[in-house]
Amino acid sequence: MHTTTPGSGGGAACRPEQYDSASAASSFAQLLSECATPKPRLTVERSRWGSLELCREALRKHDYTSAKKRYENLLKTSLVQSNSRTAAKAMCDLAHLHLLLGETAQSDALYKSAYKEWKAIVRQAHSTAMMDYIHCLLDYSKFLRQAGRLEDALILEARVEQINPSTMNPYFAISRADLLAARGQDSEAADYYEQALLDVTMKHDLDLQLRVLDKLIPLYVRLKELQLADSMEHRRKELRKQKSARFL
């Protein structure tokens, strides 16, 4: 790891401080219906968004050498420019990459730094950063569980529950799946999309069913679950017919 990040080194998870959980949950709830991440409008923001996508593309292709170099360059640039959000996203992704490479100490240090960074961001711009903050908490919690640090993992999971008591909300599941799919974690992403699809089907939400299927079908193809992909494609065609009939 050639870049210098805050909070490097291993050790226990940073213990979350107490705060107004009711206010946090209320703010997060406002985001659930807006979880789709649009392309940024401003030129500088679009450049940062594009750089992160290039990193993730290399990660999805299992080109770990290229991905690591891209992430480290993006992280270094973001820190120099005081672009804390992009830096925090890069830290989480890079931590996942180090974990894939078996470099758990580096992964732990990056997750810890990302957690501190998102916590500071949330204090400054509470609601707009909350979704990314929760994704970081879930990523770090999973890492801690795999490392056998259950007590630390439970602390972070309790924070998630404070902020977002409705983890079964389909909008949250879609947001989580989108991130996992972007990083090439296709099996986990499919689980979240399936969870969302079940929920929106029970609620008879035609538009959201189509939205999830548009994401899930190509994921099944990448996972070589072709029978499932065919079945879902048939379902999507039927739903599109139903949607068209609404306007006749």
Coordinates of N, CA and C in Angstrom, one line a residue:
M1 N 0.9 -1.2 0.0 CA 0.0 0.0 0.0 C 0.9 1.2 0.0
H2 N 0.8 2.1 -1.0 CA 1.8 3.2 -1.2 C 1.2 4.5 -0.7
T3 N -0.1 4.6 -0.5 CA -0.7 5.8 0.0 C -0.8 5.8 1.5
T4 N -0.8 7.0 2.1 CA -0.9 7.1 3.5 C -2.4 7.4 3.9
T5 N -3.0 6.6 4.6 CA -4.4 6.8 5.0 C -4.5 7.1 6.5
P6 N -5.5 7.8 6.9 CA -5.7 8.0 8.4 C -6.1 6.7 9.1
G7 N -5.6 6.6 10.3 CA -6.0 5.4 11.1 C -5.5 4.1 10.6
S8 N -4.2 4.1 10.0 CA -3.7 2.9 9.5 C -3.3 2.0 10.6
G9 N -3.3 0.7 10.3 CA -2.9 -0.3 11.3 C -4.1 -1.1 11.7
G10 N -3.9 -2.3 12.4 CA -4.9 -3.2 12.8 C -5.6 -2.7 14.1
G11 N -6.2 -3.7 14.8 CA -6.8 -3.4 16.1 C -8.2 -3.5 16.1
A12 N -8.8 -3.1 17.2 CA -10.3 -3.3 17.3 C -11.0 -2.2 16.6
A13 N -12.2 -2.5 16.3 CA -13.1 -1.5 15.5 C -13.2 -0.2 16.4
C14 N -13.4 0.9 15.7 CA -13.6 2.2 16.4 C -15.0 2.1 17.0
R15 N -15.2 2.3 18.2 CA -16.5 2.2 18.9 C -17.3 3.4 18.6
P16 N -18.5 3.2 18.1 CA -19.4 4.4 17.7 C -19.8 5.2 18.9
E17 N -19.9 6.5 18.7 CA -20.3 7.4 19.8 C -21.8 7.4 19.8
Q18 N -22.4 7.8 20.9 CA -23.8 7.9 21.0 C -24.3 9.2 20.3
Y19 N -25.5 9.1 19.7 CA -26.1 10.2 19.0 C -27.6 10.0 18.9
D20 N -28.3 10.9 18.4 CA -29.8 10.9 18.3 C -30.2 9.9 17.2
S21 N -30.4 8.6 17.6 CA -30.8 7.6 16.7 C -32.1 7.8 16.0
A22 N -33.0 8.4 16.7 CA -34.3 8.7 16.1 C -34.2 9.7 14.9
S23 N -33.4 10.7 15.1 CA -33.2 11.7 14.1 C -32.5 11.0 12.9
A24 N -31.5 10.2 13.2 CA -30.8 9.5 12.1 C -31.7 8.6 11.3
A25 N -32.5 7.8 12.0 CA -33.4 6.9 11.3 C -34.4 7.7 10.4
S26 N -34.9 8.9 11.0 CA -35.8 9.7 10.2 C -35.1 10.2 8.9
S27 N -33.9 10.7 9.1 CA -33.2 11.2 7.9 C -32.9 10.2 6.9
F28 N -32.5 9.0 7.4 CA -32.3 7.9 6.5 C -33.5 7.4 5.7
A29 N -34.6 7.4 6.4 CA -35.9 7.0 5.8 C -36.2 7.9 4.6
Q30 N -35.8 9.2 4.6 CA -36.1 10.1 3.5 C -35.3 9.7 2.3
L31 N -34.2 9.0 2.5 CA -33.3 8.6 1.4 C -33.7 7.3 0.6
L32 N -34.5 6.5 1.3 CA -34.8 5.2 0.8 C -35.5 5.2 -0.6
S33 N -36.3 6.2 -0.8 CA -37.0 6.3 -2.1 C -36.1 7.0 -3.2
E34 N -34.9 7.4 -2.8 CA -34.0 8.1 -3.7 C -32.7 7.3 -3.8
C35 N -32.7 6.0 -3.6 CA -31.4 5.3 -3.5 C -30.7 5.1 -4.8
A36 N -31.4 5.2 -6.0 CA -30.7 5.1 -7.2 C -29.7 6.2 -7.4
T37 N -28.5 5.9 -7.7 CA -27.4 6.9 -7.8 C -27.3 7.4 -9.2
P38 N -27.8 8.6 -9.5 CA -27.6 9.2 -10.8 C -26.2 9.6 -11.1
K39 N -25.9 9.8 -12.4 CA -24.6 10.3 -12.7 C -24.5 11.8 -12.3
P40 N -23.5 12.2 -11.6 CA -23.4 13.6 -11.2 C -23.4 14.6 -12.4
R41 N -24.0 15.7 -12.1 CA -24.1 16.7 -13.2 C -22.9 17.6 -13.4
L42 N -22.2 18.0 -12.3 CA -21.1 18.9 -12.4 C -19.9 18.1 -13.0
T43 N -19.1 18.9 -13.8 CA -18.0 18.3 -14.5 C -17.0 17.6 -13.5
V44 N -16.6 18.3 -12.4 CA -15.7 17.7 -11.4 C -16.2 16.5 -10.8
E45 N -17.5 16.6 -10.4 CA -18.1 15.4 -9.7 C -18.2 14.2 -10.7
R46 N -18.6 14.5 -11.9 CA -18.6 13.4 -12.9 C -17.3 12.8 -13.1
S47 N -16.2 13.6 -13.1 CA -14.9 13.0 -13.3 C -14.6 12.1 -12.1
R48 N -14.9 12.5 -10.9 CA -14.7 11.6 -9.8 C -15.5 10.3 -9.8
W49 N -16.8 10.5 -10.2 CA -17.6 9.3 -10.4 C -17.1 8.4 -11.4
G50 N -16.6 8.9 -12.6 CA -16.1 8.1 -13.6 C -14.8 7.4 -13.2
S51 N -13.9 8.1 -12.4 CA -12.7 7.4 -11.9 C -13.0 6.3 -11.0
L52 N -14.0 6.4 -10.2 CA -14.4 5.3 -9.3 C -15.0 4.1 -10.1
E53 N -15.7 4.4 -11.1 CA -16.3 3.4 -12.0 C -15.2 2.6 -12.7
L54 N -14.2 3.3 -13.2 CA -13.0 2.6 -13.8 C -12.3 1.7 -12.9
C55 N -12.2 2.1 -11.6 CA -11.6 1.2 -10.6 C -12.5 0.0 -10.4
R56 N -13.8 0.2 -10.3 CA -14.7 -0.9 -10.1 C -14.8 -1.8 -11.3
E57 N -14.6 -1.3 -12.5 CA -14.6 -2.1 -13.7 C -13.4 -3.1 -13.7
A58 N -12.3 -2.6 -13.3 CA -11.1 -3.4 -13.2 C -11.3 -4.5 -12.1
L59 N -11.9 -4.1 -11.0 CA -12.2 -5.0 -9.9 C -13.1 -6.1 -10.4
R60 N -14.2 -5.8 -11.1 CA -15.1 -6.8 -11.6 C -14.5 -7.7 -12.6
K61 N -13.5 -7.3 -13.3 CA -12.8 -8.1 -14.3 C -11.7 -8.9 -13.7
H62 N -11.5 -8.8 -12.3 CA -10.5 -9.5 -11.6 C -9.1 -9.1 -12.0
D63 N -9.0 -7.9 -12.5 CA -7.7 -7.3 -12.9 C -7.2 -6.6 -11.6
Y64 N -6.7 -7.3 -10.6 CA -6.5 -6.8 -9.3 C -5.3 -5.8 -9.3
T65 N -4.3 -6.1 -10.2 CA -3.1 -5.2 -10.3 C -3.5 -3.8 -10.7
S66 N -4.3 -3.8 -11.8 CA -4.8 -2.5 -12.4 C -5.7 -1.9 -11.4
A67 N -6.6 -2.6 -10.8 CA -7.6 -2.1 -9.9 C -6.9 -1.4 -8.7
K68 N -5.9 -2.1 -8.1 CA -5.2 -1.6 -7.0 C -4.5 -0.3 -7.3
K69 N -3.9 -0.2 -8.5 CA -3.2 1.0 -8.9 C -4.1 2.1 -9.1
R70 N -5.3 1.8 -9.7 CA -6.3 2.9 -9.9 C -6.9 3.4 -8.6
Y71 N -7.2 2.5 -7.7 CA -7.8 2.9 -6.4 C -6.8 3.7 -5.6
E72 N -5.5 3.3 -5.6 CA -4.5 4.0 -4.8 C -4.3 5.4 -5.4
N73 N -4.3 5.5 -6.7 CA -4.2 6.9 -7.3 C -5.4 7.7 -7.0
L74 N -6.6 7.1 -7.1 CA -7.8 7.9 -6.8 C -7.9 8.3 -5.3
L75 N -7.4 7.4 -4.4 CA -7.4 7.7 -3.0 C -6.4 8.8 -2.7
K76 N -5.3 8.8 -3.3 CA -4.2 9.8 -3.1 C -4.8 11.2 -3.6
T77 N -5.3 11.2 -4.8 CA -5.8 12.4 -5.4 C -7.0 13.0 -4.5
S78 N -7.9 12.1 -4.1 CA -9.0 12.6 -3.3 C -8.6 13.2 -2.0
L79 N -7.6 12.6 -1.3 CA -7.1 13.1 -0.1 C -6.4 14.4 -0.2
V80 N -5.6 14.6 -1.3 CA -4.9 15.8 -1.6 C -6.0 16.9 -1.9
Q81 N -7.1 16.6 -2.5 CA -8.1 17.6 -2.9 C -9.2 17.7 -1.8
S82 N -9.0 17.0 -0.7 CA -9.9 17.0 0.4 C -11.3 16.6 0.0
N83 N -11.4 15.7 -0.9 CA -12.6 15.1 -1.4 C -12.9 13.9 -0.5
S84 N -13.5 14.1 0.6 CA -13.6 13.1 1.6 C -14.5 11.9 1.2
R85 N -15.6 12.2 0.5 CA -16.6 11.2 0.1 C -15.9 10.2 -0.9
T86 N -15.3 10.7 -1.9 CA -14.6 9.8 -2.9 C -13.5 9.0 -2.2
A87 N -12.8 9.7 -1.3 CA -11.7 9.0 -0.6 C -12.3 7.8 0.3
A88 N -13.4 8.1 1.0 CA -14.0 7.1 1.8 C -14.5 5.9 1.0
K89 N -15.2 6.2 -0.2 CA -15.6 5.1 -1.1 C -14.4 4.3 -1.6
A90 N -13.4 5.0 -1.9 CA -12.2 4.3 -2.4 C -11.6 3.4 -1.3
M91 N -11.6 3.9 -0.1 CA -11.1 3.1 1.0 C -11.8 1.8 1.2
C92 N -13.2 1.9 1.2 CA -14.0 0.7 1.3 C -13.7 -0.3 0.2
D93 N -13.7 0.2 -1.0 CA -13.5 -0.7 -2.1 C -12.1 -1.3 -2.1
L94 N -11.1 -0.5 -1.8 CA -9.7 -1.0 -1.7 C -9.5 -2.0 -0.5
A95 N -10.3 -1.8 0.5 CA -10.2 -2.7 1.7 C -10.7 -4.1 1.2
H96 N -11.8 -4.1 0.4 CA -12.4 -5.3 -0.2 C -11.3 -6.0 -1.1
L97 N -10.6 -5.2 -1.9 CA -9.6 -5.7 -2.8 C -8.5 -6.4 -2.0
H98 N -8.0 -5.7 -1.0 CA -6.9 -6.3 -0.1 C -7.4 -7.6 0.5
L99 N -8.7 -7.6 0.9 CA -9.2 -8.9 1.4 C -9.2 -10.0 0.4
L100 N -9.5 -9.7 -0.8 CA -9.4 -10.7 -1.9 C -8.0 -11.2 -2.1
L101 N -7.1 -10.3 -1.9 CA -5.6 -10.7 -2.0 C -5.1 -11.3 -0.8
G102 N -5.9 -11.5 0.3 CA -5.4 -12.1 1.5 C -4.6 -11.2 2.4
E103 N -4.7 -9.9 2.1 CA -4.0 -8.9 2.9 C -4.9 -8.3 4.0
T104 N -5.1 -9.1 5.0 CA -6.2 -8.7 6.0 C -5.8 -7.5 6.8
A105 N -4.5 -7.3 7.1 CA -4.1 -6.2 7.9 C -4.3 -4.9 7.2
Q106 N -4.0 -4.8 5.9 CA -4.3 -3.6 5.1 C -5.8 -3.4 5.0
S107 N -6.5 -4.5 4.8 CA -8.0 -4.4 4.7 C -8.6 -3.8 6.0
D108 N -8.1 -4.3 7.1 CA -8.6 -3.8 8.4 C -8.3 -2.3 8.5
A109 N -7.1 -1.9 8.2 CA -6.7 -0.5 8.4 C -7.6 0.4 7.5
L110 N -7.8 0.0 6.3 CA -8.6 0.8 5.3 C -10.1 0.9 5.8
Y111 N -10.7 -0.2 6.2 CA -12.0 -0.2 6.7 C -12.1 0.7 7.9
K112 N -11.2 0.7 8.8 CA -11.2 1.5 10.0 C -11.1 3.0 9.6
S113 N -10.2 3.3 8.6 CA -10.1 4.7 8.1 C -11.4 5.2 7.4
A114 N -12.0 4.3 6.6 CA -13.2 4.6 5.9 C -14.4 4.9 6.9
Y115 N -14.4 4.0 8.0 CA -15.5 4.2 9.0 C -15.3 5.6 9.7
K116 N -14.1 5.9 10.0 CA -13.9 7.2 10.7 C -14.2 8.4 9.7
E117 N -13.9 8.2 8.4 CA -14.1 9.2 7.4 C -15.6 9.4 7.2
W118 N -16.4 8.3 7.1 CA -17.8 8.5 6.9 C -18.5 9.0 8.1
K119 N -18.0 8.7 9.3 CA -18.6 9.2 10.5 C -18.5 10.7 10.6
A120 N -17.3 11.2 10.2 CA -17.1 12.7 10.1 C -17.9 13.3 9.1
I121 N -18.1 12.7 7.9 CA -18.9 13.2 6.8 C -20.3 13.3 7.3
V122 N -20.8 12.3 7.9 CA -22.2 12.3 8.4 C -22.5 13.4 9.4
R123 N -21.5 13.7 10.2 CA -21.7 14.8 11.1 C -21.9 16.2 10.4
Q124 N -21.2 16.3 9.2 CA -21.2 17.6 8.5 C -22.4 17.7 7.6
A125 N -22.7 16.6 6.9 CA -23.8 16.6 5.9 C -24.7 15.3 6.2
H126 N -25.5 15.4 7.2 CA -26.0 14.2 7.8 C -26.7 13.3 6.8
S127 N -27.8 13.7 6.2 CA -28.7 12.8 5.5 C -28.1 12.3 4.2
T128 N -27.4 13.2 3.5 CA -26.9 12.9 2.1 C -25.8 11.8 2.1
A129 N -25.2 11.6 3.2 CA -24.1 10.6 3.3 C -24.5 9.3 4.0
M130 N -25.7 9.3 4.5 CA -26.1 8.2 5.4 C -26.1 6.8 4.7
M131 N -26.6 6.8 3.4 CA -26.6 5.5 2.7 C -25.2 4.9 2.6
D132 N -24.2 5.7 2.2 CA -22.9 5.3 2.0 C -22.3 4.9 3.4
Y133 N -22.6 5.6 4.4 CA -22.1 5.3 5.8 C -22.6 3.9 6.2
I134 N -23.9 3.6 5.9 CA -24.4 2.3 6.3 C -23.7 1.2 5.5
H135 N -23.5 1.4 4.2 CA -22.7 0.4 3.4 C -21.4 0.1 4.0
C136 N -20.7 1.2 4.5 CA -19.4 1.0 5.1 C -19.5 0.2 6.4
L137 N -20.5 0.5 7.2 CA -20.7 -0.2 8.4 C -20.9 -1.7 8.2
L138 N -21.7 -2.0 7.1 CA -22.0 -3.4 6.8 C -20.8 -4.1 6.3
D139 N -20.0 -3.4 5.4 CA -18.7 -4.0 4.9 C -17.8 -4.3 6.0
Y140 N -17.6 -3.4 6.9 CA -16.6 -3.5 8.0 C -17.1 -4.6 9.0
S141 N -18.4 -4.6 9.2 CA -19.0 -5.6 10.1 C -18.7 -7.0 9.6
K142 N -19.0 -7.2 8.3 CA -18.7 -8.5 7.7 C -17.3 -8.9 7.8
F143 N -16.4 -8.0 7.6 CA -14.9 -8.3 7.7 C -14.6 -8.7 9.2
L144 N -15.1 -8.0 10.1 CA -14.9 -8.3 11.5 C -15.4 -9.6 11.9
R145 N -16.6 -10.0 11.4 CA -17.1 -11.3 11.7 C -16.2 -12.4 11.1
Q146 N -15.8 -12.2 9.9 CA -14.9 -13.2 9.3 C -13.6 -13.3 10.0
A147 N -13.1 -12.2 10.7 CA -11.9 -12.2 11.4 C -12.1 -12.7 12.8
G148 N -13.3 -13.1 13.2 CA -13.6 -13.7 14.5 C -13.7 -12.6 15.6
R149 N -13.9 -11.3 15.2 CA -14.1 -10.2 16.1 C -15.5 -9.9 16.3
L150 N -16.3 -10.8 16.9 CA -17.7 -10.7 16.9 C -18.2 -9.5 17.7
E151 N -17.5 -9.2 18.9 CA -18.0 -8.1 19.7 C -17.9 -6.8 18.9
D152 N -16.8 -6.6 18.2 CA -16.7 -5.4 17.4 C -17.7 -5.3 16.3
A153 N -18.0 -6.5 15.7 CA -18.9 -6.5 14.6 C -20.3 -6.2 15.1
L154 N -20.7 -6.7 16.3 CA -22.0 -6.4 16.9 C -22.2 -4.9 17.2
I155 N -21.1 -4.2 17.5 CA -21.2 -2.8 17.8 C -21.6 -2.0 16.5
L156 N -21.0 -2.4 15.4 CA -21.3 -1.7 14.2 C -22.7 -2.1 13.7
E157 N -23.1 -3.4 13.9 CA -24.4 -3.8 13.5 C -25.5 -3.1 14.3
A158 N -25.2 -2.8 15.5 CA -26.1 -2.1 16.4 C -26.3 -0.7 15.9
R159 N -25.2 -0.1 15.4 CA -25.3 1.3 14.8 C -26.2 1.2 13.5
V160 N -26.0 0.2 12.7 CA -26.9 0.1 11.5 C -28.3 0.0 11.9
E161 N -28.6 -0.7 12.9 CA -30.0 -0.9 13.4 C -30.6 0.4 13.9
Q162 N -29.7 1.2 14.6 CA -30.1 2.5 15.1 C -30.5 3.4 13.9
I163 N -29.7 3.4 12.9 CA -29.9 4.4 11.8 C -31.0 3.9 10.9
N164 N -31.0 2.6 10.6 CA -31.9 2.0 9.6 C -32.6 0.8 10.2
P165 N -33.6 1.0 11.0 CA -34.3 -0.2 11.5 C -35.1 -1.0 10.5
S166 N -35.3 -0.5 9.3 CA -36.0 -1.2 8.3 C -35.1 -1.7 7.2
T167 N -34.2 -2.7 7.6 CA -33.2 -3.2 6.7 C -33.9 -4.1 5.6
M168 N -35.1 -4.4 5.8 CA -35.8 -5.2 4.7 C -36.5 -4.3 3.7
N169 N -36.3 -3.0 3.8 CA -36.9 -2.1 2.9 C -36.4 -2.3 1.5
P170 N -37.2 -2.5 0.4 CA -36.7 -2.8 -0.9 C -35.7 -1.8 -1.5
Y171 N -35.9 -0.5 -1.1 CA -35.0 0.5 -1.6 C -33.6 0.3 -1.1
F172 N -33.6 0.0 0.2 CA -32.3 -0.2 0.8 C -31.6 -1.5 0.2
A173 N -32.4 -2.5 0.0 CA -31.9 -3.8 -0.6 C -31.3 -3.5 -2.0
I174 N -32.0 -2.7 -2.8 CA -31.6 -2.4 -4.1 C -30.3 -1.6 -4.1
S175 N -30.2 -0.6 -3.2 CA -29.0 0.2 -3.0 C -27.8 -0.7 -2.7
R176 N -28.0 -1.6 -1.7 CA -26.9 -2.5 -1.3 C -26.5 -3.4 -2.5
A177 N -27.5 -4.0 -3.2 CA -27.2 -4.8 -4.3 C -26.4 -4.1 -5.4
D178 N -26.8 -2.8 -5.7 CA -26.1 -2.1 -6.7 C -24.6 -1.9 -6.4
L179 N -24.3 -1.6 -5.1 CA -22.9 -1.5 -4.7 C -22.2 -2.8 -4.8
L180 N -22.8 -3.9 -4.3 CA -22.1 -5.2 -4.4 C -21.9 -5.6 -5.9
A181 N -22.8 -5.4 -6.7 CA -22.7 -5.7 -8.1 C -21.6 -4.9 -8.8
A182 N -21.5 -3.6 -8.4 CA -20.5 -2.7 -9.0 C -19.1 -3.2 -8.6
R183 N -19.0 -3.9 -7.5 CA -17.6 -4.4 -7.0 C -17.4 -5.8 -7.4
G184 N -18.4 -6.4 -8.2 CA -18.2 -7.8 -8.6 C -18.6 -8.8 -7.6
Q185 N -19.3 -8.4 -6.6 CA -19.8 -9.4 -5.6 C -21.1 -9.9 -6.0
D186 N -21.2 -10.6 -7.1 CA -22.4 -10.9 -7.8 C -23.4 -11.8 -6.9
S187 N -22.9 -12.8 -6.3 CA -23.7 -13.7 -5.5 C -24.5 -12.9 -4.4
E188 N -23.7 -12.1 -3.7 CA -24.3 -11.3 -2.6 C -25.3 -10.3 -3.2
A189 N -25.0 -9.7 -4.3 CA -25.9 -8.8 -4.9 C -27.2 -9.4 -5.3
A190 N -27.1 -10.6 -5.9 CA -28.3 -11.3 -6.3 C -29.2 -11.6 -5.1
D191 N -28.6 -11.9 -3.9 CA -29.4 -12.2 -2.7 C -30.2 -10.9 -2.4
Y192 N -29.6 -9.8 -2.4 CA -30.3 -8.5 -2.1 C -31.3 -8.2 -3.1
Y193 N -31.0 -8.4 -4.4 CA -32.0 -8.1 -5.5 C -33.2 -9.1 -5.3
E194 N -33.0 -10.3 -5.0 CA -34.1 -11.3 -4.8 C -34.9 -10.9 -3.6
Q195 N -34.3 -10.4 -2.5 CA -35.0 -9.9 -1.3 C -35.9 -8.7 -1.7
A196 N -35.4 -7.8 -2.5 CA -36.2 -6.7 -2.9 C -37.3 -7.1 -3.8
L197 N -37.0 -8.0 -4.7 CA -38.0 -8.5 -5.7 C -39.2 -9.1 -4.9
L198 N -38.9 -9.9 -3.9 CA -40.0 -10.6 -3.1 C -40.8 -9.5 -2.5
D199 N -40.2 -8.5 -1.9 CA -40.9 -7.5 -1.2 C -41.8 -6.7 -2.1
V200 N -41.3 -6.2 -3.3 CA -42.1 -5.4 -4.2 C -43.2 -6.2 -4.9
T201 N -43.0 -7.5 -5.0 CA -44.0 -8.4 -5.6 C -45.2 -8.5 -4.7
M202 N -44.9 -8.6 -3.4 CA -45.9 -8.7 -2.4 C -46.7 -7.4 -2.3
K203 N -46.0 -6.3 -2.6 CA -46.7 -5.0 -2.6 C -47.3 -4.7 -3.9
H204 N -47.2 -5.5 -4.9 CA -47.8 -5.3 -6.2 C -47.3 -4.0 -6.9
D205 N -46.0 -3.8 -6.6 CA -45.4 -2.6 -7.2 C -44.8 -3.0 -8.6
L206 N -45.5 -2.7 -9.7 CA -45.1 -3.2 -11.0 C -43.8 -2.5 -11.4
D207 N -43.7 -1.2 -11.2 CA -42.5 -0.5 -11.7 C -41.3 -0.9 -11.0
L208 N -41.3 -1.1 -9.7 CA -40.2 -1.6 -9.0 C -39.8 -3.0 -9.3
Q209 N -40.8 -3.8 -9.6 CA -40.5 -5.2 -10.0 C -39.6 -5.2 -11.3
L210 N -40.1 -4.3 -12.2 CA -39.3 -4.2 -13.5 C -37.9 -3.7 -13.3
R211 N -37.8 -2.7 -12.4 CA -36.5 -2.1 -12.1 C -35.6 -3.1 -11.5
V212 N -36.1 -4.0 -10.6 CA -35.2 -5.0 -10.0 C -34.8 -6.1 -11.1
L213 N -35.8 -6.5 -11.9 CA -35.5 -7.5 -12.9 C -34.5 -7.0 -13.9
D214 N -34.6 -5.8 -14.2 CA -33.6 -5.2 -15.2 C -32.2 -5.3 -14.7
K215 N -32.0 -5.3 -13.3 CA -30.7 -5.5 -12.7 C -30.4 -7.0 -12.5
L216 N -31.4 -7.7 -12.1 CA -31.1 -9.1 -11.7 C -30.9 -10.1 -12.9
I217 N -31.5 -9.9 -14.0 CA -31.4 -10.8 -15.1 C -29.9 -10.8 -15.6
P218 N -29.3 -9.7 -15.9 CA -27.9 -9.8 -16.4 C -27.0 -10.3 -15.3
L219 N -27.3 -10.1 -14.0 CA -26.5 -10.7 -12.9 C -26.6 -12.2 -13.0
Y220 N -27.8 -12.8 -13.2 CA -27.9 -14.2 -13.3 C -27.1 -14.8 -14.5
V221 N -27.1 -14.0 -15.6 CA -26.3 -14.4 -16.7 C -24.8 -14.5 -16.4
R222 N -24.3 -13.5 -15.6 CA -22.9 -13.4 -15.2 C -22.6 -14.6 -14.3
L223 N -23.6 -15.0 -13.5 CA -23.4 -16.1 -12.5 C -23.6 -17.4 -13.2
K224 N -24.0 -17.4 -14.5 CA -24.3 -18.6 -15.3 C -25.5 -19.3 -14.7
E225 N -26.4 -18.6 -14.1 CA -27.7 -19.2 -13.7 C -28.7 -18.9 -14.8
L226 N -28.5 -19.6 -16.0 CA -29.2 -19.3 -17.2 C -30.7 -19.7 -17.1
Q227 N -31.0 -20.8 -16.3 CA -32.4 -21.1 -16.2 C -33.1 -20.1 -15.4
L228 N -32.5 -19.5 -14.4 CA -33.1 -18.5 -13.6 C -33.3 -17.2 -14.5
A229 N -32.2 -16.9 -15.3 CA -32.3 -15.8 -16.1 C -33.4 -15.9 -17.1
D230 N -33.6 -17.1 -17.7 CA -34.7 -17.3 -18.6 C -36.1 -17.1 -18.0
S231 N -36.2 -17.7 -16.8 CA -37.4 -17.6 -16.0 C -37.8 -16.1 -15.7
M232 N -36.8 -15.4 -15.3 CA -37.0 -14.0 -15.0 C -37.3 -13.1 -16.2
E233 N -36.7 -13.5 -17.3 CA -36.9 -12.8 -18.6 C -38.4 -13.0 -19.0
H234 N -38.9 -14.2 -18.8 CA -40.3 -14.4 -19.1 C -41.2 -13.6 -18.2
R235 N -40.8 -13.5 -17.0 CA -41.6 -12.7 -16.0 C -41.6 -11.3 -16.4
R236 N -40.4 -10.8 -16.8 CA -40.3 -9.4 -17.2 C -41.2 -9.1 -18.4
K237 N -41.2 -10.0 -19.3 CA -42.1 -9.7 -20.5 C -43.5 -9.6 -20.1
E238 N -43.9 -10.5 -19.2 CA -45.3 -10.5 -18.7 C -45.6 -9.2 -18.0
L239 N -44.7 -8.7 -17.2 CA -44.9 -7.5 -16.4 C -45.0 -6.3 -17.4
R240 N -44.2 -6.3 -18.4 CA -44.2 -5.2 -19.4 C -45.5 -5.2 -20.1
K241 N -46.1 -6.3 -20.4 CA -47.4 -6.4 -21.0 C -48.5 -5.8 -20.1
Q242 N -48.3 -6.1 -18.8 CA -49.3 -5.5 -17.8 C -49.1 -4.0 -17.7
K243 N -47.9 -3.6 -17.8 CA -47.7 -2.1 -17.7 C -48.2 -1.4 -18.9
S244 N -48.0 -2.0 -20.1 CA -48.6 -1.4 -21.3 C -50.1 -1.4 -21.3
A245 N -50.7 -2.4 -20.7 CA -52.2 -2.5 -20.7 C -52.7 -1.4 -19.8
R246 N -52.0 -0.9 -18.8 CA -52.5 0.2 -18.0 C -52.8 1.5 -18.7
F247 N -52.1 1.7 -19.9 CA -52.2 2.9 -20.6 C -53.1 2.8 -21.8
L248 N -53.8 1.6 -21.9 CA -54.7 1.4 -23.1 C -56.1 2.0 -22.7

